[in-house]
Amino acid sequence: MNFHKNEQNVILIVDDTPVNLQVLFDLLEYYDFKVLVAEDGKSAVTMAEYALPDLILLDILMPGIDGFATCQLLKKNPATQDIPVIFISAMTDKVDKVKGLKLGAVDFITKPLEHEEVLARVNTHLRLRNLTKTLTEQNKRLEMEILERHQVEEKLLSHSAALAEWNNRYQALIQASGQILYDWNLHTNEIKYAGNVERILGYSMPEMLGGLNRWLELIHPEDKNLFIEEINRVLSTKERFHRVSRICRKDGTYITVEDNGYIFLDSTGKVARMAGFVIDITEQQAALRDRKNAEQKIREQAALLDITTDAIIVQDLVNQIQFWNKGAEHLYGWMAEEALGKNANQLLYRKQNFCQLKNIQKTLAESGSWQGELHQVTKQGKEIIVASRWTLVNDDQQQAKSILIVNSDITEKKQLEAQFLRAQRMESLGTLASGIAHDLNNALTPMMMTVQLLEEKLPDQKSQQWLTIMETNVKRAADLVKQVLWFSRGSVGNFKTLQVQYLISEIENIVKQTFSRAIEIRIDVPQQNLWNIFGDVTQLHQVLMNLCINARDAMPDGGILEISAKNFWVDSHYARINIDAKVGSYVMIAVRDTGTGIKREIVDRIFEPFFTTKELGKGTGLGLSTVLGIIKSHSGFVNVVTEVGKGTEFQVCLPVTQTIDADRKLAGENELPAGHGELILVVDDEDSIREVTQTWLEKNAYKVIVASDGIDAIALYTKHQQEISVVLVDMMMPYMDGPTTINVLKKINPDIKIIGVSGLASNHEMIKILGNSVKTLLSKPYTSSDLLRNLQMVINTK
């Protein structure tokens, strides 16, 4: 049997035989025990009281007072009565052993001594001795913790004089209540209980048998996993166990208990036991909840909150500020010492809001509370929007005393909501505009081609004059439709790399030559390091001209028109409050005027198509909608900063990195190419378009058959597949639309040559949808030359 060397436990050996003393001394000292020796009972009692050894090995047969008398003296002395005594004797009489055990000895070792037996018994009783010491210390700590907890509870309960009577009852209840004590043996899973088990839980001791599993049966299902997690944590960390759980009593009701446990390790350092106590804190928990609720209500009524991000203000009935928390300081910029005593109406509101404040006061007088949105101003003059909750606070006599106000800043939220609603509204209007543009293009196409036919039929000067007027107005209508398509982002231009300073320089030359001299033109553009952009120069020209014309019209009596440009980085915060912005590099082009400004109530409508504040006949309402559509097609965004009476600034932000392929341009020719009898299938649901297109193609040496929808087209193509050279297909038709018709025709003949025709989408978008199914795409309204050149190009394409 092997023995590990032990910690420095002190062992007193008492024997009148020097040989025995030397043998035991050498044995125990070898195993790292600290050994004291005494040769008689009297000196042993004196030495034990002085040194307080952990264990005494006591010989029975000694001169003077024997071992039994010595043991009696040791057990009578309070200082030594807990020291375990092991008798060593050559006597084997059972009567002597019983006598020794009755005197308080813990064990007997019979001579001759076996070293392994001595060490085994010594180690066993030392572990018991150490465990007893640990339990004693733990009990002292438990008593201290209970005392400290009682002190904390007393301190918490002393915060409110109104709770004094409840506090006294609670303390009396704690003093009168008992505890459940337990000792859990992890090796056997047995739990021994003591204390008020039956009074607290209703179960008898035998009914609690079953170890940890029995206790788990009583825990509320919602608390069981948390209890097990705490057990596992304690076993792995060897820290104190603490858990509040709901426990089911025998009568089926649940109580709340606080469980505190302490672990004990075996000689190998592993957790062997956990001892602790369980306290019924059901009434305490309920009382604490009541007290917290009462204190919370008091804090709300008194507005003693200084840790929230909301602004909390208390003002008297004549609007004098009495309380101003940190949240108010952060929101409004006024420190508490600056705000206290000031009139809240004068400090936080503009005069136009005073009427709303009177209505709020009236509602408070009637119902005691009000909540809603308010427009306020900060110390810096910045306008903000808050969600405000007002509560009338009464005194002990239920008379109105003050007003508690809690304000939450929702400025950013309201801005995002406005942007989102505007984007939704613009998207809906864009869809409507696209549909209108499609129908208008269908109407303008036969008109355009008919004019060109009549120009050849009516050569006289007067007819030519009228036809020229008609053609001009058809083109003007087509340009108007193009603006609508720009607004709806349905048109893509010729994109290339642009230098912003040259673009602004060209606009500067135009406005200086055409605008009134009462308007001062200022340009602020850096000559170096300004980033380039990708865009359509014609469209961006139109954007800047529209903005400059609006600025001019806002300054009828003259003023300053400034065009500036700068590099602009959009960070995550800026992108979060601007719905169209993305994190990255932009060039910001700003057009600022010192004109009349825009009223707040119409700012959200200025980009709507056909909305205008100009006099009848002085504006179409398409200028800013065109600006928005063009900038969005460039993946940019537009901001407006305006103040009535001071002017307006439009900020156009265009991304620096963007790649867009330019439209392929059809090769121009001076003479219109004629056909050579090729058969063309024209598919369109508009009668006028089919008729005019057929007339013009037949006039230019083509053969034509027509279909009014996709189903008719498929039937005709199946019948005349070998003769048909090219198919013209409209994209929007009833029953079967253009893309579906094209897909069916491609299945019939993969090599079919198709020209797509659309009055809505751009070349880029439609070609992206159709892939390689069409050779090219014509946008309505198209001219006869557009039709003939594209037709010849497709026919000559292999």
Coordinates of C-alpha atoms in Angstrom, one line a residue, residues 138-462:
Q138 CA -18.1 27.5 6.2
N139 CA -20.8 27.8 8.8
K140 CA -19.2 30.9 10.1
R141 CA -19.0 32.3 6.6
L142 CA -22.6 31.3 6.0
E143 CA -23.6 33.1 9.2
M144 CA -21.6 36.2 8.1
E145 CA -23.3 36.2 4.6
I146 CA -26.7 35.8 6.2
L147 CA -25.9 38.7 8.5
E148 CA -24.6 40.8 5.6
R149 CA -27.7 40.0 3.6
H150 CA -29.9 41.0 6.4
Q151 CA -27.9 44.3 6.7
V152 CA -28.3 44.9 3.0
E153 CA -32.0 44.2 3.1
E154 CA -32.4 46.6 6.1
K155 CA -30.5 49.3 4.2
L156 CA -32.7 48.8 1.1
L157 CA -35.9 48.9 3.1
S158 CA -34.7 52.1 4.9
H159 CA -34.9 54.1 1.6
S160 CA -38.6 54.9 2.0
A161 CA -40.3 55.9 5.2
A162 CA -43.6 54.9 3.6
L163 CA -42.3 51.3 3.6
A164 CA -41.2 51.3 7.3
E165 CA -44.2 49.2 8.5
W166 CA -43.7 46.6 5.7
N167 CA -40.0 46.5 6.5
N168 CA -40.7 45.6 10.2
R169 CA -43.1 42.8 9.2
Y170 CA -40.6 41.5 6.7
Q171 CA -37.7 41.5 9.2
A172 CA -39.9 39.7 11.7
L173 CA -40.8 37.1 9.1
I174 CA -37.2 36.5 8.2
Q175 CA -36.3 36.1 11.9
A176 CA -39.1 33.7 12.5
S177 CA -38.6 31.6 9.3
G178 CA -36.4 28.6 9.2
Q179 CA -34.1 27.1 6.6
I180 CA -33.6 23.7 4.9
L181 CA -30.0 22.4 5.3
Y182 CA -28.6 19.8 3.0
D183 CA -25.5 17.7 2.4
W184 CA -25.1 16.2 -1.0
N185 CA -22.6 13.3 -1.5
L186 CA -21.6 13.4 -5.1
H187 CA -20.2 9.9 -5.0
T188 CA -23.4 8.3 -3.8
N189 CA -25.8 11.1 -5.1
E190 CA -27.4 10.9 -1.7
I191 CA -28.7 14.2 -0.1
K192 CA -29.3 14.4 3.6
Y193 CA -31.7 17.1 4.7
A194 CA -32.2 18.9 8.0
G195 CA -34.2 21.9 9.2
N196 CA -37.7 23.0 8.2
V197 CA -38.2 20.7 5.2
E198 CA -41.8 19.7 6.1
R199 CA -42.9 23.2 7.1
I200 CA -41.4 24.8 3.9
L201 CA -42.1 22.1 1.3
G202 CA -44.8 19.9 3.0
Y203 CA -42.8 16.7 2.5
S204 CA -41.5 14.4 5.2
M205 CA -37.9 13.4 5.3
P206 CA -38.5 9.9 3.8
E207 CA -40.5 11.6 0.9
M208 CA -37.3 13.6 0.0
L209 CA -35.2 10.5 -0.5
G210 CA -33.8 10.0 -4.0
G211 CA -30.8 12.4 -4.2
L212 CA -30.4 15.1 -6.8
N213 CA -33.0 13.6 -9.1
R214 CA -35.7 13.9 -6.4
W215 CA -34.8 17.6 -5.9
L216 CA -34.9 18.1 -9.7
E217 CA -38.5 16.7 -9.8
L218 CA -39.6 19.6 -7.6
I219 CA -38.0 22.4 -9.7
H220 CA -40.3 24.3 -12.0
P221 CA -39.8 23.0 -15.7
E222 CA -38.7 26.5 -16.8
D223 CA -36.0 26.7 -14.1
K224 CA -34.7 23.2 -14.4
N225 CA -32.1 23.8 -17.2
L226 CA -30.8 26.9 -15.4
F227 CA -30.4 24.9 -12.2
I228 CA -28.4 22.2 -14.0
E229 CA -26.2 24.7 -15.7
E230 CA -25.4 26.3 -12.4
I231 CA -24.5 22.8 -11.0
N232 CA -22.2 22.1 -13.9
R233 CA -20.6 25.5 -13.5
V234 CA -19.9 25.0 -9.9
L235 CA -18.5 21.5 -10.4
S236 CA -16.1 22.8 -13.1
T237 CA -15.0 26.0 -11.4
K238 CA -15.3 24.8 -7.8
E239 CA -17.0 28.2 -6.9
R240 CA -20.0 28.8 -4.6
F241 CA -23.4 27.6 -5.8
H242 CA -26.2 30.2 -5.9
R243 CA -29.5 29.9 -7.6
V244 CA -33.0 31.2 -7.2
S245 CA -35.6 28.7 -8.4
R246 CA -39.3 27.9 -8.1
I247 CA -40.0 24.7 -6.1
C248 CA -43.3 22.7 -6.1
R249 CA -44.7 22.1 -2.7
K250 CA -46.6 18.9 -1.8
D251 CA -49.9 20.7 -2.2
G252 CA -49.0 21.6 -5.8
T253 CA -48.2 25.3 -5.3
Y254 CA -44.9 26.8 -6.2
I255 CA -42.7 28.8 -3.9
T256 CA -39.5 30.7 -4.7
V257 CA -36.3 29.6 -2.8
E258 CA -32.8 30.8 -2.7
D259 CA -30.2 28.0 -2.7
N260 CA -26.6 28.6 -1.5
G261 CA -24.2 25.8 -1.6
Y262 CA -20.5 25.2 -0.9
I263 CA -18.3 22.4 -2.2
F264 CA -15.8 20.2 -0.4
L265 CA -12.9 18.4 -2.1
D266 CA -11.5 15.0 -1.4
S267 CA -7.9 14.2 -1.0
T268 CA -7.4 14.1 -4.8
G269 CA -8.8 17.6 -5.3
K270 CA -12.1 16.5 -6.8
V271 CA -15.5 17.7 -5.6
A272 CA -16.8 15.2 -3.1
R273 CA -19.7 17.0 -1.4
M274 CA -21.7 20.1 -1.5
A275 CA -23.4 21.4 1.6
G276 CA -25.7 24.4 1.9
F277 CA -29.0 25.9 2.8
V278 CA -32.3 26.7 1.1
I279 CA -34.4 29.7 2.2
D280 CA -38.0 30.3 1.3
I281 CA -38.0 33.8 -0.2
T282 CA -41.4 33.7 -1.8
E283 CA -42.9 36.5 0.3
Q284 CA -39.6 38.4 0.2
Q285 CA -39.6 38.3 -3.6
A286 CA -43.2 39.5 -3.8
A287 CA -42.4 42.3 -1.3
L288 CA -39.4 43.4 -3.3
R289 CA -41.4 43.5 -6.5
D290 CA -44.0 45.7 -4.7
R291 CA -41.3 47.9 -3.4
K292 CA -39.6 48.3 -6.8
N293 CA -42.9 49.0 -8.4
A294 CA -43.7 51.7 -5.8
E295 CA -40.2 53.2 -6.2
Q296 CA -40.5 53.1 -10.0
K297 CA -43.8 55.0 -9.9
I298 CA -42.3 57.6 -7.5
R299 CA -39.3 58.1 -9.9
E300 CA -41.6 58.5 -12.9
Q301 CA -43.8 61.0 -11.1
A302 CA -40.8 62.9 -9.7
A303 CA -38.8 62.7 -13.0
L304 CA -35.7 61.7 -11.1
L305 CA -34.2 60.0 -14.1
D306 CA -30.8 61.1 -15.2
I307 CA -29.4 58.1 -17.0
T308 CA -31.7 57.8 -20.0
T309 CA -30.9 59.1 -23.5
D310 CA -34.4 60.6 -23.6
A311 CA -34.8 64.3 -22.5
I312 CA -36.7 64.4 -19.2
I313 CA -38.0 67.8 -18.2
V314 CA -40.2 69.0 -15.3
Q315 CA -41.8 72.3 -15.6
D316 CA -44.3 74.1 -13.4
L317 CA -47.7 75.2 -14.5
V318 CA -46.4 78.5 -15.9
N319 CA -43.8 76.7 -18.0
Q320 CA -40.7 77.4 -15.8
I321 CA -38.2 74.6 -16.1
Q322 CA -37.6 72.9 -12.7
F323 CA -35.7 69.7 -13.8
W324 CA -33.4 69.1 -16.8
N325 CA -31.6 65.8 -17.1
K326 CA -28.5 64.8 -19.0
G327 CA -30.6 63.5 -21.9
A328 CA -32.0 67.0 -22.3
E329 CA -28.5 68.5 -22.2
H330 CA -27.4 66.1 -25.1
L331 CA -30.6 66.7 -27.1
Y332 CA -30.9 70.5 -26.9
G333 CA -27.4 71.6 -26.1
W334 CA -28.4 73.6 -23.1
M335 CA -26.7 72.7 -19.8
A336 CA -28.9 72.2 -16.8
E337 CA -27.7 75.4 -15.1
E338 CA -28.6 77.3 -18.3
A339 CA -32.1 75.8 -18.6
L340 CA -33.3 75.8 -15.0
G341 CA -35.7 78.6 -14.3
K342 CA -36.2 79.5 -18.0
N343 CA -39.5 79.5 -19.8
A344 CA -39.7 76.2 -21.8
N345 CA -41.9 77.8 -24.5
Q346 CA -39.3 80.5 -25.2
L347 CA -36.4 78.1 -25.0
L348 CA -37.6 75.2 -27.1
Y349 CA -40.2 76.4 -29.6
R350 CA -40.8 78.8 -32.4
K351 CA -43.7 81.2 -32.2
Q352 CA -45.7 79.3 -34.8
N353 CA -45.9 76.3 -32.4
F354 CA -47.4 78.2 -29.5
C355 CA -50.9 77.4 -30.7
Q356 CA -50.2 73.7 -30.4
L357 CA -48.8 74.1 -26.9
K358 CA -52.1 75.8 -25.8
N359 CA -54.0 72.7 -27.1
I360 CA -51.7 70.4 -25.2
Q361 CA -52.3 72.4 -21.9
K362 CA -56.0 72.1 -22.5
T363 CA -55.7 68.3 -23.0
L364 CA -53.6 68.0 -19.8
A365 CA -56.2 69.8 -17.8
E366 CA -58.9 67.5 -19.1
S367 CA -57.2 64.0 -19.1
G368 CA -54.0 64.5 -17.2
S369 CA -51.7 63.3 -20.0
W370 CA -50.8 64.0 -23.7
Q371 CA -48.5 62.4 -26.2
G372 CA -47.6 63.2 -29.8
E373 CA -45.0 64.8 -32.0
L374 CA -43.5 68.3 -31.5
H375 CA -41.2 70.5 -33.6
Q376 CA -38.6 72.1 -31.4
V377 CA -35.2 73.9 -31.8
T378 CA -31.9 73.4 -30.1
K379 CA -29.4 75.9 -28.7
Q380 CA -27.7 76.0 -32.1
G381 CA -31.0 76.8 -33.8
K382 CA -31.3 73.4 -35.4
E383 CA -34.9 72.2 -35.9
I384 CA -35.7 68.7 -34.5
I385 CA -38.7 66.5 -34.1
V386 CA -39.5 64.7 -30.9
A387 CA -42.0 62.1 -29.7
S388 CA -43.3 63.8 -26.6
R389 CA -45.2 62.4 -23.6
W390 CA -46.6 64.9 -21.1
T391 CA -48.0 63.8 -17.6
L392 CA -49.6 66.1 -15.1
V393 CA -48.1 65.5 -11.6
N394 CA -50.3 66.2 -8.5
D395 CA -49.4 67.0 -4.9
D396 CA -50.7 65.1 -1.8
Q397 CA -54.0 67.0 -2.1
Q398 CA -54.4 65.9 -5.7
Q399 CA -53.8 69.4 -6.9
A400 CA -51.9 69.9 -10.1
K401 CA -48.3 70.7 -9.2
S402 CA -46.1 70.3 -12.3
I403 CA -45.7 68.7 -15.7
L404 CA -43.4 65.8 -16.4
I405 CA -42.3 65.7 -20.1
V406 CA -40.3 62.9 -21.7
N407 CA -39.0 63.7 -25.2
S408 CA -37.4 61.2 -27.6
D409 CA -35.5 62.5 -30.7
I410 CA -37.1 61.1 -33.8
T411 CA -35.7 63.6 -36.3
E412 CA -33.6 61.0 -38.2
K413 CA -36.5 58.5 -38.1
K414 CA -38.9 61.1 -39.6
Q415 CA -36.4 62.1 -42.2
L416 CA -36.0 58.5 -43.3
E417 CA -39.7 58.0 -43.3
A418 CA -40.2 61.0 -45.5
Q419 CA -37.5 59.8 -47.9
F420 CA -39.0 56.4 -48.0
L421 CA -42.5 57.7 -48.6
R422 CA -41.2 60.1 -51.2
A423 CA -39.3 57.2 -52.9
Q424 CA -42.5 55.1 -52.9
R425 CA -44.6 57.9 -54.3
M426 CA -42.0 58.7 -56.9
E427 CA -41.8 55.0 -57.9
S428 CA -45.6 54.9 -58.3
L429 CA -45.5 58.1 -60.3
G430 CA -42.6 56.7 -62.3
T431 CA -44.7 53.5 -63.1
L432 CA -47.6 55.7 -64.2
A433 CA -45.3 58.0 -66.2
S434 CA -43.8 55.0 -68.0
G435 CA -47.2 53.7 -68.9
I436 CA -48.3 57.2 -70.2
A437 CA -45.0 57.4 -72.2
H438 CA -45.7 54.0 -73.8
D439 CA -49.2 55.0 -74.9
L440 CA -48.0 58.4 -76.2
N441 CA -45.2 56.8 -78.2
N442 CA -47.7 54.5 -79.7
A443 CA -49.7 57.5 -80.7
L444 CA -46.8 59.6 -82.0
T445 CA -45.2 56.8 -84.1
P446 CA -47.9 56.7 -86.9
M447 CA -48.2 60.5 -86.7
M448 CA -44.5 60.9 -87.4
M449 CA -44.4 58.5 -90.3
T450 CA -47.7 59.8 -91.7
V451 CA -46.2 63.4 -91.9
Q452 CA -43.3 62.0 -93.8
L453 CA -45.6 60.2 -96.2
L454 CA -47.7 63.4 -96.8
E455 CA -44.6 65.4 -97.4
E456 CA -44.1 63.4 -100.6
K457 CA -47.8 63.4 -101.5
L458 CA -48.4 67.1 -101.0
P459 CA -45.5 69.1 -102.6
D460 CA -47.2 72.5 -102.6
Q461 CA -45.6 75.2 -100.4
K462 CA -48.6 75.7 -98.1

